[in-house]
Short mmCIF file of the N, C-alpha and C atoms (twelve columns), coordinates in Angstrom:
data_MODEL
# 
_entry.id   MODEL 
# 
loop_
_atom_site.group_PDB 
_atom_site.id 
_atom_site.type_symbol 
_atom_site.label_atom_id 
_atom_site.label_alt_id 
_atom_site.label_comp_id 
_atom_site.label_asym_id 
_atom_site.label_seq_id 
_atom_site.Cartn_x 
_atom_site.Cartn_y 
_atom_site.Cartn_z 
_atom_site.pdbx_PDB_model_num 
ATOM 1   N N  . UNK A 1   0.848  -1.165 0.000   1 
ATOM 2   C CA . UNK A 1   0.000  0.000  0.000   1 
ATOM 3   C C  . UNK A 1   0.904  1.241  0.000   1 
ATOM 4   N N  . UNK A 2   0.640  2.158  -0.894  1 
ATOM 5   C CA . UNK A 2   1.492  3.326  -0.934  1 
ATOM 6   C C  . UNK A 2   0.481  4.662  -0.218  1 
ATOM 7   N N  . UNK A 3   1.433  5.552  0.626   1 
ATOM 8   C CA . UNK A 3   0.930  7.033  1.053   1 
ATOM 9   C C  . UNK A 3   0.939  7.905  0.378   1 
ATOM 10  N N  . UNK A 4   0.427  9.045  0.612   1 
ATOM 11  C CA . UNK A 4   0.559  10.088 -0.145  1 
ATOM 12  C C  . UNK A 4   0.859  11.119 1.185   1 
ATOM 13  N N  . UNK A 5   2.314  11.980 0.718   1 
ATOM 14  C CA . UNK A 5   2.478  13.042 1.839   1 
ATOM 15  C C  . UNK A 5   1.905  14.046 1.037   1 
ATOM 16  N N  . UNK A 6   1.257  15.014 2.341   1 
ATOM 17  C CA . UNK A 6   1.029  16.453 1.580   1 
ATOM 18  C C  . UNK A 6   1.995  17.587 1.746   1 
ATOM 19  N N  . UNK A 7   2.158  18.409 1.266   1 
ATOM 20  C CA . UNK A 7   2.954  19.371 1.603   1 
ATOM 21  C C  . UNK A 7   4.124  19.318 1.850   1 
ATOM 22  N N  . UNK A 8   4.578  18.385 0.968   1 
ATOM 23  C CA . UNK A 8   5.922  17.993 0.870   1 
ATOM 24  C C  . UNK A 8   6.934  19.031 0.277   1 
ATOM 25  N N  . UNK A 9   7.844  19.544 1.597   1 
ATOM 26  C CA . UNK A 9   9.163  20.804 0.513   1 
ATOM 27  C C  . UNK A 9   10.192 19.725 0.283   1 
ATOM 28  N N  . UNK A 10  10.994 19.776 -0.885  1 
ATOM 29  C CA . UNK A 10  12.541 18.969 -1.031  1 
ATOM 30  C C  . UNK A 10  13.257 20.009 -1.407  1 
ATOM 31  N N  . UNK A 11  14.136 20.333 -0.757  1 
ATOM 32  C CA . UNK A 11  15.542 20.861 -1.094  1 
ATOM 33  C C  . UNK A 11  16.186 20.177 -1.747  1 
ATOM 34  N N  . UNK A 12  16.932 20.537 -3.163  1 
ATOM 35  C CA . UNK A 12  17.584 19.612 -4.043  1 
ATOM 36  C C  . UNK A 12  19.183 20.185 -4.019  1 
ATOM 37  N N  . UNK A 13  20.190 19.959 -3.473  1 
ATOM 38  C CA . UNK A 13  21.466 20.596 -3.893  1 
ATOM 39  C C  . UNK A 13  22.513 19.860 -4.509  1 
ATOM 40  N N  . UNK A 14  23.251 20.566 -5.706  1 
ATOM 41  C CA . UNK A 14  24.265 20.378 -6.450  1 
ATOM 42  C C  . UNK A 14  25.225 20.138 -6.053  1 
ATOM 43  N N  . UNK A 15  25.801 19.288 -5.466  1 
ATOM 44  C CA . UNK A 15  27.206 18.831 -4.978  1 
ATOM 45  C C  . UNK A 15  28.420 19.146 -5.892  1 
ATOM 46  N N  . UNK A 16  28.271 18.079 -6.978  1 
ATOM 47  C CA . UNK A 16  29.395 18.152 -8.049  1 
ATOM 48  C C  . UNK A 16  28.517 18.271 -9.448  1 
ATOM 49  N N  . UNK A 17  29.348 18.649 -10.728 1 
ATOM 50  C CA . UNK A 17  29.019 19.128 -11.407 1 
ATOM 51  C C  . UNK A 17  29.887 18.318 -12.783 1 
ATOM 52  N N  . UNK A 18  29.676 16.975 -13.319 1 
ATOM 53  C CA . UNK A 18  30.515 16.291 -13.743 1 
ATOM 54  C C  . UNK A 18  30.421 16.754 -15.384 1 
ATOM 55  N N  . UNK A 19  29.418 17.094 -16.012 1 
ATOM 56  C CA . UNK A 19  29.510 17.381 -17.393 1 
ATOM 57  C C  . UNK A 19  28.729 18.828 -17.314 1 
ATOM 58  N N  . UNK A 20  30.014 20.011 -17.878 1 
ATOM 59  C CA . UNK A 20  29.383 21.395 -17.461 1 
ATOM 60  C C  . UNK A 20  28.564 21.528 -18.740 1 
ATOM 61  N N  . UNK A 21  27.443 21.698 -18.446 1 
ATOM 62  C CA . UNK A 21  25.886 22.221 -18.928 1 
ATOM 63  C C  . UNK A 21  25.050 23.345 -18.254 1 
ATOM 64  N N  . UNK A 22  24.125 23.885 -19.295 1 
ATOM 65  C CA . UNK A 22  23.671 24.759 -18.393 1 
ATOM 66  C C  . UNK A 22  22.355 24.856 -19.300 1 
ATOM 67  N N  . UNK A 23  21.308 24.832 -18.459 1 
ATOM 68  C CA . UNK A 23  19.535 24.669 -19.088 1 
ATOM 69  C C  . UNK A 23  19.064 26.068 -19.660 1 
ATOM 70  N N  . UNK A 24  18.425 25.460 -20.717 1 
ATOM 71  C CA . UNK A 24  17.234 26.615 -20.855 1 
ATOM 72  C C  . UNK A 24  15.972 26.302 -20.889 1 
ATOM 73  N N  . UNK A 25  14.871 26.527 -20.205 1 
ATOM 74  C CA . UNK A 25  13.370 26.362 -20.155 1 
ATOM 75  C C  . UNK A 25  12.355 27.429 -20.612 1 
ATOM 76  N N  . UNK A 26  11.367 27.085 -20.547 1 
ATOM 77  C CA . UNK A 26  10.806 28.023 -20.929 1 
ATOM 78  C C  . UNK A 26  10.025 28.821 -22.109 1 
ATOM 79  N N  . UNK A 27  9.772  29.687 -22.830 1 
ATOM 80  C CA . UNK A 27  9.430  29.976 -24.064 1 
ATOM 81  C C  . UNK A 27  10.604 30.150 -25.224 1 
ATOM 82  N N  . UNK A 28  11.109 28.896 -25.192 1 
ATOM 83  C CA . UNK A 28  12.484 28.850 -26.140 1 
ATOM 84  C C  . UNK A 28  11.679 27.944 -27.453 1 
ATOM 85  N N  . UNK A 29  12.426 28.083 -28.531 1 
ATOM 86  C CA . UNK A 29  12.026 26.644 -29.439 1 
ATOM 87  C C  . UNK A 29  12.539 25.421 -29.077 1 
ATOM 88  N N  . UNK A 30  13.972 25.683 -28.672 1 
ATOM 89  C CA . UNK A 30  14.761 24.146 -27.941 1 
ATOM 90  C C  . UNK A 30  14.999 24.185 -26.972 1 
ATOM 91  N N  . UNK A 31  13.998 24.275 -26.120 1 
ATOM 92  C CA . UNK A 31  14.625 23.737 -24.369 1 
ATOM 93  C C  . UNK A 31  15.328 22.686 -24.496 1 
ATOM 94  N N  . UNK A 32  16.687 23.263 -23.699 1 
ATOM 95  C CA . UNK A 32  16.735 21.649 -22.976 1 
ATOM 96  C C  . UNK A 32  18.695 21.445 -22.533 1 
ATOM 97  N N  . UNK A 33  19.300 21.420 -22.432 1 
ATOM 98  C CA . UNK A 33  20.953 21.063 -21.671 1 
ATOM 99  C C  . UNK A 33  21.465 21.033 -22.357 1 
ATOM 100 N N  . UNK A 34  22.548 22.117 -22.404 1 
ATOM 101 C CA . UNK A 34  23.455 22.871 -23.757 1 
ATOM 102 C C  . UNK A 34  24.582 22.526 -23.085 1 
ATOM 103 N N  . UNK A 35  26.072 22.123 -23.615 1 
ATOM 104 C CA . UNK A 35  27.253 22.170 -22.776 1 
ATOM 105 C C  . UNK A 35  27.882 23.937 -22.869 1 
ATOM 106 N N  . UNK A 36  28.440 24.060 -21.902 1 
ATOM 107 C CA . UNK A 36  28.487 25.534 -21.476 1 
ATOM 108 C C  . UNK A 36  30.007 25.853 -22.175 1 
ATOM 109 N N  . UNK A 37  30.613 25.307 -22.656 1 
ATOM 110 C CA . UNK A 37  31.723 25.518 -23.360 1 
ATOM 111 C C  . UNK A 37  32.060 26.088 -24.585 1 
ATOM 112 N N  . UNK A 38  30.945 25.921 -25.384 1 
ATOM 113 C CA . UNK A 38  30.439 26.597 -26.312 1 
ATOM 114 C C  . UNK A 38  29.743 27.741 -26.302 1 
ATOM 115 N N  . UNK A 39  29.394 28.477 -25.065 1 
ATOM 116 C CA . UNK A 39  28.607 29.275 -24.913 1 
ATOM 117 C C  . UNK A 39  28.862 30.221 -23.894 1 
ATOM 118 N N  . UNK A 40  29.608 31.351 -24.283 1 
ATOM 119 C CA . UNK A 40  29.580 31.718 -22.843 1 
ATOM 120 C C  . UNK A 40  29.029 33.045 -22.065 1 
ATOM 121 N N  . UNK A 41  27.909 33.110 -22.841 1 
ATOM 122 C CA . UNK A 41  27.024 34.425 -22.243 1 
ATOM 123 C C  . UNK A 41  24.969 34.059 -22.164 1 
ATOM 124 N N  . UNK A 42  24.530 34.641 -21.727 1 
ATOM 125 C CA . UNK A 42  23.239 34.176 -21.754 1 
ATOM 126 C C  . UNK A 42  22.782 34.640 -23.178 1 
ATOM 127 N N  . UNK A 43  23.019 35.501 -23.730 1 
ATOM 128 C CA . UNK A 43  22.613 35.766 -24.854 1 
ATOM 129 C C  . UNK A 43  22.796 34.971 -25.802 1 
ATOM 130 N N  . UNK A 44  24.093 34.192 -26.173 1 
ATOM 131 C CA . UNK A 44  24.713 33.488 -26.794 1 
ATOM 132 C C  . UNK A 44  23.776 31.724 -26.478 1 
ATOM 133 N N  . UNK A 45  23.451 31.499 -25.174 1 
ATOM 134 C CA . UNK A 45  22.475 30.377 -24.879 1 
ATOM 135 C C  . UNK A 45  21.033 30.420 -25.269 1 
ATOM 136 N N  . UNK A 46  20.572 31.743 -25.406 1 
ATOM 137 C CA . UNK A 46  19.507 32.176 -26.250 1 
ATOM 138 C C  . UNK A 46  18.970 31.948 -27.106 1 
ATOM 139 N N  . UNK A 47  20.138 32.440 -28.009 1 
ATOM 140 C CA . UNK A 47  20.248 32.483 -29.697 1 
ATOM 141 C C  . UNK A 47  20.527 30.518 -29.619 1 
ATOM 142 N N  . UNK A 48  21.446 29.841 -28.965 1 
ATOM 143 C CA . UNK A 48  21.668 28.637 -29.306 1 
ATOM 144 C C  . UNK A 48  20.602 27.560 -29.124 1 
ATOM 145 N N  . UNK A 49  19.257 28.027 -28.030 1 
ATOM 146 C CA . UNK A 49  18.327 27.282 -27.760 1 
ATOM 147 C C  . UNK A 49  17.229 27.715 -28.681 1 
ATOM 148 N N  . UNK A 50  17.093 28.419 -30.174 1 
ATOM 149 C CA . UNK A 50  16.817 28.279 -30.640 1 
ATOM 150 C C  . UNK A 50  15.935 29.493 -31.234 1 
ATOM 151 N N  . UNK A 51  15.730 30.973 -30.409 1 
ATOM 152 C CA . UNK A 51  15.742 32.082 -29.942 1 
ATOM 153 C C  . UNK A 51  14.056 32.174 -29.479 1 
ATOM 154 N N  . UNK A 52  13.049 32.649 -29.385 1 
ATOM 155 C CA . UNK A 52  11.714 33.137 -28.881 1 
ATOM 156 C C  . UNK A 52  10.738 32.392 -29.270 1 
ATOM 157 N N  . UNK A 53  9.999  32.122 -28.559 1 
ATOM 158 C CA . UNK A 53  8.499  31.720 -29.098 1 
ATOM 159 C C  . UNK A 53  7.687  33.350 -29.136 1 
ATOM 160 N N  . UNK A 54  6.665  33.143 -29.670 1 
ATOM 161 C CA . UNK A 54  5.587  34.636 -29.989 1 
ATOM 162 C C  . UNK A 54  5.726  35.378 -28.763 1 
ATOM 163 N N  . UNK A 55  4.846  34.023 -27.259 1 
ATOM 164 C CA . UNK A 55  4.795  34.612 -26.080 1 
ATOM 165 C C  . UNK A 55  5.378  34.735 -24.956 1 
ATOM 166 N N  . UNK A 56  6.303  35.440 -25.222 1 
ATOM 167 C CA . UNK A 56  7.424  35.671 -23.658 1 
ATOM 168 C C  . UNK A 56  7.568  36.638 -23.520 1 
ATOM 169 N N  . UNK A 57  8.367  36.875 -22.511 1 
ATOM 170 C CA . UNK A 57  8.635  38.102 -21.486 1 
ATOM 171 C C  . UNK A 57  9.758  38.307 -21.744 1 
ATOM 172 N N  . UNK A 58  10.682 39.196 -22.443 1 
ATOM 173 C CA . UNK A 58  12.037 39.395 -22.665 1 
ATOM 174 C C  . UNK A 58  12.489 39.535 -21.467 1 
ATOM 175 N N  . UNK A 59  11.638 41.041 -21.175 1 
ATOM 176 C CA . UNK A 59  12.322 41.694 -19.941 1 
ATOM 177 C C  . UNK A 59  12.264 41.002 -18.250 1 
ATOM 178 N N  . UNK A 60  11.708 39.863 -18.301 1 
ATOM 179 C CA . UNK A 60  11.550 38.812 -17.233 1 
ATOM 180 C C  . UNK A 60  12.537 37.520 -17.335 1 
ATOM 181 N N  . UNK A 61  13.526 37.040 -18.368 1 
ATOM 182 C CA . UNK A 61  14.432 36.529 -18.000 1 
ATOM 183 C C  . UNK A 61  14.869 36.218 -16.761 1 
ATOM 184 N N  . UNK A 62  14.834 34.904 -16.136 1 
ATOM 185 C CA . UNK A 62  15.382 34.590 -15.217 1 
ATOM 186 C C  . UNK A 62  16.835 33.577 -15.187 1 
ATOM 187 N N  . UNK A 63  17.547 34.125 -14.503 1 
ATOM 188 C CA . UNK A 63  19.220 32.871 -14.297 1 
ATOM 189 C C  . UNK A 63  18.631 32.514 -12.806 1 
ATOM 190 N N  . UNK A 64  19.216 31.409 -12.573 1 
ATOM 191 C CA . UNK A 64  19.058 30.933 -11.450 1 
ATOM 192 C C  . UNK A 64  20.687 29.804 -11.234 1 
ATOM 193 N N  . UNK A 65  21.084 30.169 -10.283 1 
ATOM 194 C CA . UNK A 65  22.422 29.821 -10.216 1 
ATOM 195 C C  . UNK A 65  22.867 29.107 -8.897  1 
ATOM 196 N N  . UNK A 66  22.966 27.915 -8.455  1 
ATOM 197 C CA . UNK A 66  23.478 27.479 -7.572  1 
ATOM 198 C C  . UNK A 66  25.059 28.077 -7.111  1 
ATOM 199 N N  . UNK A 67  25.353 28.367 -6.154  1 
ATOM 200 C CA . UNK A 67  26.723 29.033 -5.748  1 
ATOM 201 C C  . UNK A 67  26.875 27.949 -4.314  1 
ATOM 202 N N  . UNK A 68  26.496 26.964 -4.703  1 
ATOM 203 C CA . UNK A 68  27.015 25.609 -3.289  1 
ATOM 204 C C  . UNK A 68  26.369 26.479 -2.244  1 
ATOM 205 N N  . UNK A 69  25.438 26.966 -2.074  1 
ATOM 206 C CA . UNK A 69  24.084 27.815 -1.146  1 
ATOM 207 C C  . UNK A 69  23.167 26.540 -0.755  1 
ATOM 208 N N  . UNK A 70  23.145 26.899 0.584   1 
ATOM 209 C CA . UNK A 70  21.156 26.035 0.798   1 
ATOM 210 C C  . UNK A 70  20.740 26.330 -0.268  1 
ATOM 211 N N  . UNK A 71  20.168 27.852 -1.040  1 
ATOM 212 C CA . UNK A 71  19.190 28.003 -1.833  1 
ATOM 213 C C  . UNK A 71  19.857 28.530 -3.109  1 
ATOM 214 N N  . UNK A 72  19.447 28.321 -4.674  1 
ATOM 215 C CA . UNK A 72  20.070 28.812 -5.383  1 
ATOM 216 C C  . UNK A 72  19.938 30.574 -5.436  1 
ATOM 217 N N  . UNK A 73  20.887 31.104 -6.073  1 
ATOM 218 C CA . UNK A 73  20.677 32.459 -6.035  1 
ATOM 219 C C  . UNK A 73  19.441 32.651 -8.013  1 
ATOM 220 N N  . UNK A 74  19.030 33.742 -7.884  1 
ATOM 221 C CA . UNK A 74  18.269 34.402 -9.226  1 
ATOM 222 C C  . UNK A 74  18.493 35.725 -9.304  1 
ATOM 223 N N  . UNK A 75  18.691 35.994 -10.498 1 
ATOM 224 C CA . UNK A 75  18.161 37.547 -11.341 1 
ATOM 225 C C  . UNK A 75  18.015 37.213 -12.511 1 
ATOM 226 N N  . UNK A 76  17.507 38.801 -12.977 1 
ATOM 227 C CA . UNK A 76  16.513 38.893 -13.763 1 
ATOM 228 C C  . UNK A 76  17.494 39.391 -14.953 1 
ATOM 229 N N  . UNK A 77  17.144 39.219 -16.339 1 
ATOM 230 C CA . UNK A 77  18.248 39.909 -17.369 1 
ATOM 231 C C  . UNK A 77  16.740 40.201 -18.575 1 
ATOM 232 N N  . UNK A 78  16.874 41.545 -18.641 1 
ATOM 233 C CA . UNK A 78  16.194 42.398 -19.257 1 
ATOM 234 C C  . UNK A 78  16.420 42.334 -20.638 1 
ATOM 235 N N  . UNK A 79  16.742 41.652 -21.701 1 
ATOM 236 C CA . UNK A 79  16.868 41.162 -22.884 1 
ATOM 237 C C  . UNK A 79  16.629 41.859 -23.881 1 
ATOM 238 N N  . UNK A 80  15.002 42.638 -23.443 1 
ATOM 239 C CA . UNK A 80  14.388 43.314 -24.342 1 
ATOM 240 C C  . UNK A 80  14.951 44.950 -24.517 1 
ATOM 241 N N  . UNK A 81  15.241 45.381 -23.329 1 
ATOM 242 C CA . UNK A 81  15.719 46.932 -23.396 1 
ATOM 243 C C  . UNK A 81  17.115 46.680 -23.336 1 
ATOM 244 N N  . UNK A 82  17.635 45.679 -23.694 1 
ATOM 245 C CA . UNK A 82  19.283 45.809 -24.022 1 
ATOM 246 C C  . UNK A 82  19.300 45.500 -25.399 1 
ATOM 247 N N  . UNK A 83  18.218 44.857 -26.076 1 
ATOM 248 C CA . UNK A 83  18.557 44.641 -27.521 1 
ATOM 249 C C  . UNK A 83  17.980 46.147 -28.021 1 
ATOM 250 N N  . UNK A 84  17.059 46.900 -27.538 1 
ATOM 251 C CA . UNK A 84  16.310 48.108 -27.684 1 
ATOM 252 C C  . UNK A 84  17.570 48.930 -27.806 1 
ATOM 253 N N  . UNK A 85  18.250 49.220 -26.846 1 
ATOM 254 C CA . UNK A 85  19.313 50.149 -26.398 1 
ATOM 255 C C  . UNK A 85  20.905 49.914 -26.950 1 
ATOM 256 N N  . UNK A 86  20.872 48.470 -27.231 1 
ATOM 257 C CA . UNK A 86  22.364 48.651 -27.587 1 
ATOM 258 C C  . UNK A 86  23.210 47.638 -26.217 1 
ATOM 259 N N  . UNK A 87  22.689 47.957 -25.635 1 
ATOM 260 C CA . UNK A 87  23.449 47.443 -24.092 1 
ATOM 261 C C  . UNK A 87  23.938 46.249 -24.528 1 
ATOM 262 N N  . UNK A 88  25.154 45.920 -23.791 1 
ATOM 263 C CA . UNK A 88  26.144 45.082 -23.989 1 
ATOM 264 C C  . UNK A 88  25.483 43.426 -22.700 1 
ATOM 265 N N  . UNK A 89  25.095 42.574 -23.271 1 
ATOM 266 C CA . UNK A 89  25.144 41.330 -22.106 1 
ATOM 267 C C  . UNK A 89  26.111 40.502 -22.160 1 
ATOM 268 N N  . UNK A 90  27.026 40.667 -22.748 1 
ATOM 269 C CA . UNK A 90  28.335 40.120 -22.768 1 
ATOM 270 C C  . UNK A 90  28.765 39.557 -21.206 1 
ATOM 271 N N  . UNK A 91  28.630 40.688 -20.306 1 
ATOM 272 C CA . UNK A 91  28.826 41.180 -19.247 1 
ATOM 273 C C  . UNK A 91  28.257 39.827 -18.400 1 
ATOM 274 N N  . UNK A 92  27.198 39.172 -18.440 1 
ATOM 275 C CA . UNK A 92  26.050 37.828 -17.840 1 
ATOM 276 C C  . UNK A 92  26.901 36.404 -18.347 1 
ATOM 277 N N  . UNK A 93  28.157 36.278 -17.639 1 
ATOM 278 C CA . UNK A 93  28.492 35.249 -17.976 1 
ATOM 279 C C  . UNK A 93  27.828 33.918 -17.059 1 
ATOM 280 N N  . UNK A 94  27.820 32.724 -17.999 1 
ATOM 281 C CA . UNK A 94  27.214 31.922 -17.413 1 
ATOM 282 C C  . UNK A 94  28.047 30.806 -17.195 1 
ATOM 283 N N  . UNK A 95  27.987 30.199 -16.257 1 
ATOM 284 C CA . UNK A 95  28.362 29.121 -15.248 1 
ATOM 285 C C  . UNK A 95  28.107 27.395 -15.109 1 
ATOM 286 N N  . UNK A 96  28.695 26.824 -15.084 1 
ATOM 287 C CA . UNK A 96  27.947 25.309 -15.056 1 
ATOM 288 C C  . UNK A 96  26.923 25.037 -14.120 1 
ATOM 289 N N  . UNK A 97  25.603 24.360 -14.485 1 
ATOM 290 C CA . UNK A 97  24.758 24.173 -13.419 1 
ATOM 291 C C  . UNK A 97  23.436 25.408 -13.678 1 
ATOM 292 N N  . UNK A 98  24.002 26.630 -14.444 1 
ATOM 293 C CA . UNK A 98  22.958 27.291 -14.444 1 
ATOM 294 C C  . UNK A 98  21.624 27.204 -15.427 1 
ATOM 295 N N  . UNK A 99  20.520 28.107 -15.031 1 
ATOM 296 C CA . UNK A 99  19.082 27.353 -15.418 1 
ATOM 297 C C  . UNK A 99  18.578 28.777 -16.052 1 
ATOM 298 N N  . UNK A 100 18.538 29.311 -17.321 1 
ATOM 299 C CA . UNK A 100 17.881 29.969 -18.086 1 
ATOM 300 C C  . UNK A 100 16.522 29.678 -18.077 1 
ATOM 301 N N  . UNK A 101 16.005 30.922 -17.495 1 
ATOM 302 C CA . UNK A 101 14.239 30.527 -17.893 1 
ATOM 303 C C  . UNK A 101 13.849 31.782 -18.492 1 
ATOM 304 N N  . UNK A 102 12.894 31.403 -19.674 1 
ATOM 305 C CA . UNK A 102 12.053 32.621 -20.604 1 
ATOM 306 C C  . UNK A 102 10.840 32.403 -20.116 1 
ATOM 307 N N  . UNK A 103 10.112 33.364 -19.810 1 
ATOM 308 C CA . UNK A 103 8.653  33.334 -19.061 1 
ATOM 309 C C  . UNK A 103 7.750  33.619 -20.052 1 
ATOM 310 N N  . UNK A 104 6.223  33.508 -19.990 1 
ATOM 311 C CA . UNK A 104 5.533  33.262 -20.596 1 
ATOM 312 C C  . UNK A 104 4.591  34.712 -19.999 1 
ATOM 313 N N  . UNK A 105 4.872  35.110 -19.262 1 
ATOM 314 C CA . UNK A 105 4.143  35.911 -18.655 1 
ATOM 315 C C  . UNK A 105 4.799  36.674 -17.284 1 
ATOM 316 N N  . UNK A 106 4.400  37.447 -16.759 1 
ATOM 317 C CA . UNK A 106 5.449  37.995 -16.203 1 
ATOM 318 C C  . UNK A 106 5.508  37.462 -14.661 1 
ATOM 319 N N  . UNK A 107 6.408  37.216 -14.552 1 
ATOM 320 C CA . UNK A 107 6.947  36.731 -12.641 1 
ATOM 321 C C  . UNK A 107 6.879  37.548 -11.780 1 
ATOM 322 N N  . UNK A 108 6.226  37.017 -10.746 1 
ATOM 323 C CA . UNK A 108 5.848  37.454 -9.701  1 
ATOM 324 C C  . UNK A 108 6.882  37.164 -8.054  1 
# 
């Protein structure tokens, strides 16, 4: 006979990091575990996951980055008023382990 718990939290943490990859989810055409060697800016993981679906949120970009933390760290990368403006994301280098998300709507 199996239970069912409710309200179950799991903390999941990254110990080691054996093949460096780094995700994209979200309103991409190709989600899904890019090796990070080839890639080394979020913009550049962008364009490589295949670039936008119709409905996303440029300016809601989320990284989410384990730094060996209880909790992973996040920010936000504004996509839309840096391609608007010129602005350089060169600058958003990305890391093994990290998790690109394109939103569908805006985060709360």
């Amino acid at each position: 006979m199996s239970k069912q718990v409710r309200n179950l939290n799991i903390t999941l943490i990254l110990l080691e990091i054996h093949h460096p990859k780094f995700y994209v989810l979200g309103e991409v055409e190709r989600p899904g575990a890019y090796d990070i060697a080839s890639v080394p800016n979020v913009l550049n993981a962008l364009a490589l996951s295949g670039g936008f679906k119709k409905k996303r949120r440029l300016e809601e970009i989320a990284v989410f980055r384990n730094e060996g933390l209880e909790r992973p760290i996040a920010f936000k990368v504004d996509i839309k008023t840096a391609l608007r403006t010129g602005a350089a994301l060169t600058n958003i280098k990305l890391k093994p382990g990290d998790i690109i998300y394109v939103p569908k709507t805006r985060i709360r």
